[in-house]
Every structure is written in structure tokens, then in C-alpha cells.
XYZ file of C-alpha atoms in Angstrom:
630
model
C 204.295 232.377 136.961
C 201.638 230.056 135.544
C 199.967 229.888 138.958
C 199.880 233.684 139.168
C 198.231 233.969 135.751
C 195.646 231.351 136.738
C 194.678 233.257 139.874
C 194.494 236.518 137.956
C 192.308 234.880 135.301
C 189.809 233.720 137.896
C 189.751 237.115 139.574
C 188.960 238.803 136.260
C 186.015 236.476 135.689
C 184.784 236.993 139.237
C 184.428 240.695 138.489
C 181.321 239.562 136.621
C 179.387 237.846 139.408
C 176.693 235.413 138.343
C 173.817 236.742 140.417
C 170.934 234.355 141.044
C 170.821 231.088 139.149
C 168.309 229.915 136.539
C 164.801 229.182 137.722
C 161.473 227.989 136.428
C 162.316 226.967 132.878
C 163.859 223.817 131.448
C 163.726 220.218 132.538
C 167.092 218.522 131.976
C 168.389 216.622 135.025
C 170.978 218.317 137.205
C 173.269 215.269 136.975
C 173.662 215.857 133.225
C 174.679 219.445 133.845
C 177.083 218.430 136.602
C 178.752 215.873 134.338
C 179.281 218.434 131.588
C 180.485 221.168 133.922
C 183.003 218.732 135.413
C 184.824 218.577 132.070
C 185.772 222.259 131.975
C 187.932 224.463 134.163
C 186.561 226.740 136.871
C 187.510 229.742 134.757
C 185.351 228.482 131.901
C 182.463 227.639 134.215
C 182.424 231.282 135.279
C 182.586 232.490 131.679
C 179.878 230.040 130.607
C 177.372 231.701 132.964
C 178.185 235.050 131.372
C 178.278 234.212 127.691
C 175.152 232.028 127.616
C 172.155 234.364 127.304
C 169.726 231.522 128.038
C 169.950 231.777 131.800
C 167.427 233.826 133.797
C 168.970 237.226 133.090
C 166.386 239.977 133.703
C 167.799 242.393 136.268
C 171.405 241.449 135.607
C 173.894 244.042 134.488
C 175.264 243.832 130.958
C 178.730 244.791 129.728
C 178.288 246.156 126.219
C 181.996 245.735 125.446
C 182.189 242.003 126.113
C 178.538 241.170 125.409
C 178.410 239.311 128.743
C 175.996 239.611 131.636
C 177.272 241.133 134.876
C 176.220 241.320 138.528
C 172.761 242.315 139.751
C 173.472 245.775 141.155
C 169.996 247.246 141.643
C 167.758 247.143 144.675
C 163.941 247.096 144.596
C 164.028 245.109 141.345
C 161.814 242.164 140.490
C 160.645 240.165 137.460
C 157.176 239.931 135.978
C 156.124 237.382 133.338
C 153.928 238.638 130.486
C 151.964 236.072 128.486
C 152.220 237.146 124.840
C 152.400 234.078 122.582
C 153.706 234.423 119.034
C 155.182 232.100 116.450
C 157.527 232.711 113.559
C 158.867 230.622 110.703
C 161.990 231.837 108.888
C 163.899 230.446 105.937
C 167.585 231.205 105.374
C 170.193 230.152 102.850
C 173.892 229.592 103.445
C 174.171 230.576 107.097
C 177.663 230.461 108.557
C 178.487 229.026 111.959
C 178.248 232.362 113.776
C 174.845 233.152 112.254
C 173.499 229.782 113.380
C 174.847 230.303 116.894
C 173.161 233.713 117.039
C 169.856 231.857 116.648
C 170.691 229.136 119.162
C 172.864 230.694 121.842
C 176.177 229.324 123.048
C 177.204 227.620 126.260
C 176.814 224.533 128.439
C 173.245 224.825 129.663
C 171.563 221.553 130.545
C 168.545 223.362 131.963
C 167.291 223.457 128.365
C 165.420 220.430 126.952
C 167.622 219.880 123.897
C 168.163 217.263 121.202
C 170.295 217.363 118.084
C 170.180 214.924 115.165
C 173.134 213.399 113.371
C 175.680 214.710 115.883
C 177.266 212.783 118.771
C 176.837 213.898 122.380
C 178.983 216.956 123.047
C 179.640 219.570 125.698
C 177.785 222.134 123.610
C 175.599 220.566 120.878
C 174.835 224.090 119.637
C 178.484 224.674 118.720
C 178.748 221.326 116.964
C 175.448 221.820 115.109
C 176.496 225.273 113.917
C 179.743 223.832 112.551
C 178.169 220.799 110.852
C 175.215 222.786 109.437
C 177.050 225.788 108.021
C 177.796 226.171 104.325
C 181.242 225.561 102.851
C 183.153 225.697 99.567
C 181.552 222.453 98.400
C 178.130 222.816 99.985
C 175.090 225.044 100.246
C 172.504 225.045 102.983
C 168.806 225.736 103.428
C 167.642 226.263 107.027
C 164.105 226.480 108.368
C 163.535 227.886 111.871
C 160.252 227.460 113.740
C 160.015 229.538 116.902
C 157.180 229.571 119.417
C 157.421 232.314 122.031
C 155.244 231.892 125.097
C 155.850 235.398 126.438
C 158.592 237.295 128.183
C 160.014 238.252 131.555
C 160.350 241.983 132.198
C 162.088 244.107 134.793
C 159.683 245.722 137.280
C 159.884 247.415 140.672
C 159.418 245.119 143.607
C 157.624 247.889 145.491
C 156.000 250.382 143.128
C 156.037 253.063 145.823
C 159.832 253.312 145.488
C 162.293 253.777 142.618
C 165.252 251.563 141.795
C 168.450 252.212 143.727
C 172.048 250.999 143.619
C 173.445 248.725 146.279
C 175.727 250.710 148.571
C 179.020 249.194 147.431
C 178.235 249.882 143.782
C 177.089 253.438 144.468
C 180.387 254.048 146.264
C 182.352 252.714 143.271
C 180.361 254.871 140.889
C 180.833 258.097 142.834
C 184.558 257.492 143.115
C 184.729 257.188 139.301
C 186.002 253.692 139.833
C 186.023 251.644 136.648
C 185.272 248.584 138.768
C 181.609 249.720 138.799
C 181.364 249.079 135.072
C 183.465 245.928 135.230
C 181.168 244.525 137.930
C 177.777 246.002 136.967
C 178.265 246.679 133.268
C 177.028 249.828 131.561
C 173.579 248.434 130.715
C 170.914 246.282 132.354
C 168.811 243.374 131.061
C 165.184 244.539 130.992
C 163.341 241.882 128.978
C 163.852 238.224 128.053
C 161.787 235.899 125.881
C 160.500 232.530 127.071
C 160.469 230.323 123.975
C 161.094 227.041 122.152
C 162.518 226.571 118.690
C 163.332 224.002 116.046
C 166.039 224.414 113.380
C 166.302 222.041 110.425
C 169.084 222.341 107.862
C 169.195 220.648 104.471
C 172.831 220.646 103.378
C 173.457 220.198 99.649
C 176.908 218.617 99.323
C 178.829 218.507 96.041
C 181.365 215.745 95.395
C 183.766 218.142 93.643
C 184.127 221.638 92.190
C 182.939 220.553 88.722
C 179.710 219.138 90.166
C 179.132 222.378 92.048
C 179.613 224.444 88.889
C 177.336 222.230 86.771
C 174.640 222.104 89.460
C 174.579 225.860 90.046
C 174.621 226.568 86.313
C 171.403 224.577 85.933
C 169.736 225.530 89.230
C 170.868 229.109 89.589
C 172.944 230.605 92.382
C 170.045 230.413 94.865
C 168.539 226.986 95.577
C 164.704 226.998 95.775
C 163.348 226.404 99.267
C 163.134 222.584 99.544
C 160.789 222.575 102.571
C 157.557 223.905 100.953
C 157.100 226.463 103.729
C 158.953 229.384 105.253
C 158.793 232.077 102.586
C 155.068 232.790 102.285
C 152.964 235.757 103.426
C 149.851 234.650 105.295
C 146.837 236.114 107.024
C 145.802 235.722 110.622
C 142.133 235.776 111.610
C 142.685 239.000 113.522
C 145.387 240.712 111.515
C 147.180 240.679 108.186
C 150.882 240.047 108.450
C 152.869 242.078 105.944
C 156.567 241.361 106.094
C 159.453 243.489 104.930
C 161.212 240.332 103.728
C 159.468 237.452 101.944
C 161.691 235.014 103.842
C 159.970 235.759 107.168
C 156.630 234.221 108.047
C 155.049 235.654 111.203
C 152.116 233.573 112.313
C 149.677 233.338 115.151
C 150.294 236.577 117.012
C 147.541 236.975 119.621
C 147.239 239.856 122.028
C 143.606 239.319 123.001
C 141.992 236.318 124.665
C 140.744 233.823 122.064
C 137.179 232.586 122.084
C 138.196 229.190 123.464
C 141.353 227.658 124.888
C 144.445 229.490 126.096
C 146.229 232.180 124.119
C 149.210 229.890 123.644
C 147.151 226.954 122.390
C 145.363 229.251 119.964
C 148.675 230.418 118.491
C 149.925 226.835 118.235
C 146.745 225.690 116.497
C 146.985 228.585 114.047
C 150.609 227.688 113.301
C 149.713 224.044 112.679
C 146.787 224.924 110.407
C 148.898 227.403 108.470
C 151.767 224.993 107.867
C 149.422 222.122 107.044
C 147.661 224.332 104.513
C 150.937 225.226 102.826
C 151.880 221.545 102.583
C 148.698 220.336 100.908
C 149.694 218.770 97.612
C 153.354 219.569 98.310
C 154.475 216.642 100.465
C 158.129 215.732 100.031
C 160.580 218.090 98.410
C 158.954 221.344 97.368
C 157.470 221.658 93.859
C 159.808 224.598 93.237
C 162.981 222.588 93.687
C 161.609 219.596 91.782
C 161.031 221.774 88.714
C 164.616 223.036 88.907
C 166.064 219.546 89.388
C 164.582 218.513 86.057
C 167.074 220.903 84.457
C 170.096 219.088 85.947
C 171.622 216.109 84.130
C 171.594 212.690 85.809
C 175.358 212.438 86.217
C 175.474 215.693 88.166
C 172.546 214.655 90.384
C 174.392 211.446 91.279
C 177.184 213.595 92.716
C 174.966 215.846 94.869
C 173.760 214.674 98.286
C 171.429 216.199 100.852
C 172.298 215.720 104.536
C 169.689 216.685 107.131
C 170.718 218.181 110.467
C 168.265 219.380 113.098
C 168.353 220.815 116.600
C 165.462 221.452 118.963
C 165.472 223.571 122.106
C 162.378 223.207 124.272
C 159.373 220.932 124.019
C 159.907 217.180 124.309
C 162.730 216.757 121.809
C 163.689 213.125 122.491
C 161.943 211.919 119.301
C 163.841 214.289 117.035
C 166.851 212.073 116.371
C 164.751 209.141 115.219
C 162.701 211.211 112.794
C 165.097 213.772 111.327
C 168.488 212.151 110.851
C 169.046 211.094 107.282
C 170.542 211.774 103.878
C 169.847 211.036 100.224
C 171.254 211.594 96.744
C 169.355 213.870 94.381
C 169.478 211.078 91.823
C 167.091 209.204 94.168
C 164.162 211.671 94.368
C 161.797 209.176 96.003
C 164.223 208.705 98.931
C 164.525 212.477 99.309
C 160.729 212.845 99.249
C 160.363 210.422 102.157
C 162.892 212.407 104.196
C 161.123 215.720 103.550
C 157.709 214.213 104.347
C 159.061 213.237 107.766
C 160.465 216.739 108.231
C 157.150 218.339 107.294
C 155.161 216.116 109.636
C 157.455 216.800 112.560
C 157.674 220.547 111.937
C 153.975 221.127 111.252
C 152.490 218.792 113.863
C 154.762 216.973 116.286
C 156.855 219.943 117.414
C 153.927 222.380 117.957
C 151.908 219.681 119.775
C 154.706 219.300 122.333
C 154.157 222.897 123.472
C 150.413 222.897 124.075
C 149.519 224.434 127.424
C 147.910 222.107 129.922
C 147.867 224.272 133.059
C 147.733 227.943 134.028
C 149.801 229.590 131.291
C 150.120 232.894 133.166
C 152.740 231.303 135.405
C 156.036 230.814 133.588
C 157.037 228.199 136.153
C 154.040 226.040 135.305
C 155.408 224.834 131.996
C 158.925 223.466 131.717
C 158.817 223.008 127.945
C 160.280 226.442 127.254
C 163.625 228.071 127.914
C 164.935 231.571 128.484
C 165.891 233.010 125.110
C 167.395 236.224 123.816
C 167.107 239.358 125.927
C 166.942 243.129 125.548
C 169.110 245.601 127.408
C 168.885 249.280 128.254
C 171.403 251.854 129.414
C 171.257 252.430 133.149
C 170.692 256.066 132.282
C 167.351 255.225 130.637
C 165.736 254.299 133.952
C 165.374 256.274 137.152
C 167.907 255.155 139.773
C 168.116 256.932 143.111
C 171.175 257.404 145.269
C 171.188 257.457 149.092
C 170.216 261.137 148.952
C 167.100 260.153 146.933
C 168.375 262.049 143.876
C 168.404 260.539 140.398
C 171.947 259.354 139.613
C 171.273 258.094 136.061
C 173.348 260.879 134.512
C 176.367 259.775 136.538
C 176.237 256.490 134.659
C 175.465 258.085 131.297
C 178.769 259.951 131.061
C 180.656 256.653 130.861
C 178.640 255.378 127.910
C 179.868 255.816 124.369
C 177.563 255.384 121.380
C 180.046 256.354 118.669
C 180.555 254.229 115.550
C 184.180 253.566 116.496
C 183.181 252.244 119.904
C 180.404 250.115 118.390
C 182.852 248.517 115.947
C 185.355 247.983 118.752
C 182.726 246.147 120.828
C 181.800 243.900 117.903
C 185.452 242.895 117.458
C 185.907 242.154 121.164
C 182.726 240.095 121.348
C 183.734 238.083 118.278
C 187.166 237.341 119.750
C 185.612 236.204 123.042
C 183.035 233.974 121.342
C 185.588 232.452 118.967
C 187.929 231.604 121.836
C 185.130 230.130 123.947
C 183.803 228.064 121.029
C 187.273 226.705 120.289
C 187.754 225.865 123.956
C 184.473 223.931 124.120
C 185.141 222.110 120.870
C 188.694 221.302 121.921
C 187.482 219.838 125.223
C 184.821 217.873 123.335
C 187.451 216.272 121.125
C 189.892 215.700 123.989
C 187.215 213.901 126.027
C 185.995 211.749 123.134
C 186.592 207.994 123.060
C 188.608 208.248 119.847
C 190.930 211.130 120.783
C 193.923 208.831 121.317
C 193.654 207.342 117.821
C 193.560 210.666 115.990
C 196.624 211.656 113.994
C 199.535 212.640 116.232
C 199.554 216.232 114.984
C 195.756 216.454 115.437
C 196.078 215.460 119.094
C 198.808 218.051 119.584
C 196.734 220.747 117.846
C 193.697 220.037 120.044
C 195.762 220.395 123.213
C 197.465 223.578 122.009
C 194.132 225.100 120.929
C 192.616 224.527 124.374
C 195.604 226.225 125.980
C 195.596 229.037 123.425
C 191.873 229.651 124.014
C 192.443 230.107 127.738
C 195.435 232.364 127.185
C 193.587 234.482 124.632
C 190.621 234.898 126.966
C 192.896 235.816 129.847
C 194.562 238.498 127.715
C 191.225 239.809 126.457
C 189.701 240.198 129.910
C 192.816 241.752 131.387
C 192.827 244.311 128.568
C 189.073 244.988 128.809
C 189.199 245.448 132.590
C 191.048 248.729 131.964
C 188.814 249.965 129.154
C 186.481 252.084 131.276
C 189.472 254.035 132.583
C 190.084 255.380 129.087
C 187.601 254.296 126.448
C 189.218 256.249 123.608
C 192.655 254.714 124.090
C 191.071 251.301 124.554
C 189.128 251.336 121.290
C 191.754 253.062 119.153
C 194.613 250.819 120.192
C 192.721 247.502 120.278
C 194.026 245.937 117.070
C 197.576 247.041 117.897
C 197.459 245.943 121.537
C 195.683 242.715 120.659
C 198.795 241.423 118.890
C 200.583 241.329 122.236
C 198.102 239.020 123.992
C 195.924 237.334 121.337
C 197.154 234.782 118.799
C 195.198 233.518 115.799
C 193.951 229.926 115.675
C 195.234 227.279 113.280
C 192.592 226.826 110.572
C 193.280 223.072 110.512
C 191.645 222.780 113.940
C 188.227 223.188 112.295
C 188.755 219.986 110.283
C 189.479 217.710 113.237
C 186.633 215.235 113.825
C 186.751 212.637 116.600
C 184.253 210.304 114.961
C 184.356 206.481 114.874
C 187.235 204.803 113.040
C 185.742 202.067 110.847
C 188.771 200.983 108.829
C 192.514 201.571 108.433
C 194.819 200.157 105.765
C 198.297 200.762 104.401
C 198.395 202.378 100.950
C 201.131 202.961 98.424
C 200.849 204.571 95.005
C 201.723 202.337 92.068
C 201.717 202.939 88.315
C 198.703 201.684 86.388
C 199.156 198.043 85.418
C 198.376 196.610 81.982
C 198.179 193.046 80.687
C 198.832 192.666 76.956
C 198.169 196.381 76.560
C 194.798 196.222 78.352
C 194.181 198.116 81.607
C 194.199 195.616 84.442
C 194.655 197.390 87.792
C 195.135 200.741 89.528
C 194.907 199.307 93.055
C 196.859 201.018 95.874
C 195.528 198.991 98.861
C 194.344 195.505 99.639
C 190.618 194.821 100.016
C 189.827 196.456 103.361
C 186.269 197.723 103.811
C 182.731 196.351 103.634
C 180.240 199.105 102.756
C 177.600 197.374 104.891
C 179.613 198.600 107.906
C 178.098 202.040 107.249
C 174.711 200.888 108.534
C 173.729 202.993 111.540
C 175.911 205.940 110.469
C 174.898 209.045 108.503
C 178.190 210.635 107.338
C 181.801 209.627 106.705
C 185.139 210.981 105.529
C 188.488 209.572 104.441
C 191.778 210.538 106.064
C 195.421 209.930 105.092
C 198.253 209.606 107.608
C 201.953 209.673 106.726
C 204.526 207.174 108.029
C 204.798 209.195 111.276
C 201.014 209.062 111.709
C 200.581 212.765 111.032
C 197.685 213.981 108.900
C 198.429 214.320 105.191
C 197.311 217.706 103.852
C 197.642 218.997 100.317
C 199.403 222.216 101.380
C 202.193 220.201 103.037
C 203.108 218.889 99.599
C 202.830 222.031 97.492
C 199.092 221.842 96.819
C 199.064 218.439 95.084
C 195.851 216.516 94.421
C 195.086 213.867 97.066
C 192.070 212.377 95.288
C 191.620 208.625 95.132
C 188.867 206.294 93.955
C 187.376 203.065 95.338
C 186.144 199.921 93.622
C 184.254 196.810 94.642
C 186.282 193.587 94.480
C 186.016 191.547 91.288
C 187.630 188.101 91.244
C 188.545 188.320 87.551
C 190.226 191.735 87.387
C 190.543 194.910 89.478
C 189.649 196.864 86.344
C 186.256 195.146 86.213
C 185.399 196.095 89.794
C 182.372 198.361 90.096
C 183.277 201.951 91.020
C 182.105 202.722 94.560
C 183.562 206.235 94.978
C 185.206 208.275 92.229
C 187.988 210.817 92.827
C 187.235 211.478 96.481
C 189.353 214.065 98.309
C 190.264 213.221 101.923
C 188.778 215.165 104.861
C 185.570 215.993 102.942
C 182.402 214.845 104.744
C 180.135 212.655 102.590
C 176.530 211.761 103.526
C 175.767 208.044 103.706
C 172.873 206.957 101.503
C 171.431 203.540 100.633
C 173.333 203.639 97.328
C 176.659 204.115 99.118
C 175.875 201.370 101.619
C 174.583 198.785 99.153
C 176.547 199.360 95.919
C 179.124 196.621 96.560
C 176.768 194.112 98.164
C 178.814 191.447 99.949
C 182.066 192.393 98.201
C 184.886 194.268 99.939
C 186.294 197.511 98.551
C 189.830 198.676 97.795
C 191.407 202.052 97.019
C 192.681 202.802 93.560
C 193.849 205.831 91.603
C 195.145 207.274 88.346
C 196.404 210.265 90.357
C 200.221 210.239 90.129
C 200.462 213.083 92.692
C 200.032 210.463 95.425
C 203.500 209.126 94.606
C 204.936 212.244 96.271
C 203.643 211.357 99.744
C 205.172 207.849 99.753
C 203.572 204.948 101.672
C 200.685 206.145 103.847
C 197.775 204.957 105.964
C 194.231 205.361 104.637
C 191.398 205.556 107.182
C 187.603 205.719 107.018
C 185.801 207.589 109.823
C 182.016 207.846 110.311
C 179.365 209.201 112.666
């Protein structure tokens, strides 16, 4: 039975043939791509080519239900590159994982020059970046996006004396009202695709606890001022005034006419650099706006707020990114934060744009491998003239199978979200399973990773089998989706999102004990032996603490009725545990904490131990305490 399902799954994916492969853009070695592709199943390789919109897609069909590309079904089609350089800078607050992925794209695509800071090598760095850089209950984020578009590919007729036509097999399917036409060719076609490069930098403000978050936001306001000093300004171009509907969008350097000297692209890049440099004059480091607000926050609160920097670059020569933008600081150390933001500003305003300067004929997209194929536009087949064998326009035959109703639009959004969620979970599960530390994760974490990979494949199989019948009866398909979905699609365990296969730095046995007194004076609240040197954090940027029970399963608060799992950590003191300097205070396990100089150096050459006044820990009995870092 399992073998039958596997064959059926492949056949469903093969309904969406890949068409021609990517050409002309990107510079990553093929061996890297081969190594990554070898870690996933053939089914997922087929899906990857469909879900990733950063392959050469102009002329491909597009299935508006799944949001995936389909087969190239037209004849007399070709692609023309149009040089139309533009650049944009956008600033966003509190993006979730899906919103970040909508900027980046999703998939395993090593044709793209790509680097990501602060994140280990993964199958899909975009998925990992979107997870690590999204906001959470105890964090807020500020994200700057710099995009440089070189131009775009557009669909054109190969021979202008003739119209487009359908390949014979697809015309036959269409005339027979066979839903396989839409499953193979889609109901739309990709007509335009940008050729671009972009840089995303996220500053993640992380609170140590809920009280810190409340105190910080009370002083700062709900919205954190832009810390980057650029990204929310209106500017003027030499040839046009840019007026934006939203103050958070900065459109710069649009050129549609040949500049007086240099290429169009270089002119746009120079304008971008000059604009950003002008905005940064006198504002190096954290922005003046956020510095003013930070003066309103008390010192104790600032000590419990960290900034972690994450960045990802697609296009250009991104190999220097990790060495420049990969750091963290505490807001109680403003000079350290200023240094980090100065490096960000230099890289964003100078280094990144310089990587994209044109050195040869910019009218040929194949002449510059620093860009990648970005987002694309689609059109209904019915919006273009397509001739049948009798030389009559058959566009209306395709139109009658299209549905633009609100119900159908909402149905498509739900289907696409379910497909993307399942594919993301599959990629992340395979990432964790193939990591060096998978076998030392908690036993129930290992089991959950394996079951999530299997569930992702089963959910995708059910989705595509259901969707394959949608064009037979669109109304029944959309109206019964949520009901039918329960029969073939199961929800994912939310605990999967908190599994991190980082590096295990320390593990020690712990056991709650009552607070000890000597002659009525507090003497010790120790629950472990000395076990960790903070200097071991050097070379890492983030860490978290994990508890395991006696069966080496992960300890979670909800397993014990919602108890507090917080514990504290002190530096060793030879005279008394009570005199040991506090290293970490009331830290909850599984919360990611940025590593700063203060965290690394606070104990000097002294080892640390865990301690607590939290009597809730007595309920979990003896346990293992681990420190993980990346």
C-alpha cells in the first residue's frame, strides 16, 4: 500500500512538468546544489522546482490554486530581457515567518549567490532565516530590505509574424474538457519576471521576561523607532520626485532614460549609495530616534533587553556578509550597539551596492551573474491571443474554466498556505535530521522530527490528490475544502518549531533542593555542580537552555500543569554560593538568548552553576540541564 501511494505521489507531481531549467543567472557551483538535492526525496525535488519562484519561469504555466508553476504549453514563445534598473529600500516592523519568506522566496536553489549570517548551513537558509528573524511573544523585530532590480524578462513571440499557439497534446486536452489541461498547464501563464539582488537585515529586540517587555514598551511605546537611520524617508531623484503612499517605503534611483555617463544600472547604484550616505551623515550607529527613546528606559530594564542581528543576502558577492553582520549587544551597552550598527550601515550603503556595479554589456542578462530571478507576474491565458490548429482564437475556451470569485480566491489562499507550510516543515525536518547533533537531541524531539517529515509528505500527497480533481468541479472543490481537508491533512505539532539542532556545549544533572541557611543566613540555592565556563561562548552568537527528564525527553511547562521552569545561574565563589555573582537571573528554558561580551566575560575564569528559589522545579524530579549554542 505504501508503495502504491509513493508512485501516485510522484505521478501527481509529474503533472506539473518542470519545463526548461534555469539559465543565465546565479553563480553557485553545481556540486553544492547536487549535495543539497541529494538529501531530499524525488517527490520533493519535483515540488521544489514548482514552489520556488526564483527559477527561470517566463513562459511557464501557472496553477492559481496551488501557486506553483506548471508546464510550458505554448508554441512560438520566447523571452526578452528589458534593462530597467530600480532600487528600493523598505523598513518593516514585526514581520512573521511567512512575510519574510514572501520577500525571499522558498526552496533549494543553489543557482542563487546566497549568504546568511548567524545561521548554520541548511538545506534552505531562507526558511531558517525567516524562522530566526521573525517576531515572537518576547521579541520585536525591525527589518530593512535593500533591493536592486536590474530589469526583467518578459514573454514575447519568437516569430512576430505568428501568434501563440498550444502544443497539440494540450489543445486536444482542452477541447475534450479534460481537467488534465489545467493540471498540466495551469490556468495562467508567467509573463514577466524580475532580475534582482537584495539584502535583508533584521534587528531583533529580545526581552528576558514578560516584565521587561512591559516596562520597555511602556517607556518606548508600542512601535520601536527605526534603529537603522534609513528606510522611512521620502527623497528626490534628479529626474523625478518620489512620493510614496507609505512613509515606510523609499523608492530610489529609478532610471528609464540613458544617464549622461556610465550604464543605467551603475547610475542607479550610485544614486542609491549617495542617498543612503546622505541619510547617515551625523547618524552613524543606532539612529538618533531610538537613542532619544532609550533615554526614557531605566538601566535595569535595558540590561534585560538584547539586540540580535540577522542578515541574508541574495545576489552580489555575499561571502563577506557573515563576517560583517553577525553580532549582538545589550541595550545597556550603547557603545557596543553603535559599533554593530555602523558596520551595518557601511555594508548596506556601500559594500552591497558596489558588488552589483555593471562591468560589461548590461543589456544581456547572461553577462552578469550577480543577480537572480525574482518574483514574477502572471496573466490568464484568456488575456493573450492563442490560436488553435484552425487558426481561430481559443482564449475563450480557457476563460470559462477560470473563477475570479471571492470564495475561490480565499480557497486558493488556504491551499497555497497549506502547501507552503508542509514544504517548509519538510525542509526544516530534513535539515534537523541531517545535522551532526540530531542523535543527541531529546528522544521525543528526534521522534517528532521523523514524524513531521512523514506527516509533511502525507499532507502534500493528500493535498495534490484533492487538487487534481478541482478543475472537474470548482464549486464543490472550494466549498468542501475545509471539510474534506480533515480526511487527508493533519495539523503539525507546535513543539516542532522549538527544536534546534545547535551545538551542545554543556550537560549536567540537576535536582531541586530547598534553600540552605547557615545560622539563619542564606548560604546556597545551588541545584547543580559547577559545570560551565562562560568563555566557551566565544565564537557563538546565541544560546538556549534545555531540560531533559530522567527518560531524556524534553521538559515542557505544559507537561506539568503550566509550572514555572525558570532557574538562575551564578559564578563560583569559594567562600559561599550565596556570594557568587549572578550570571543569569530567572531564565526560562528553550528561550534563545543573544551572546554579548557581558555574558561571555561576567564570570571571568570562574565556572558557573545553576541555582533557584523556584520551588516548582521540585515537581519534575531529577533532570538534565543542557546549554546549546550556535
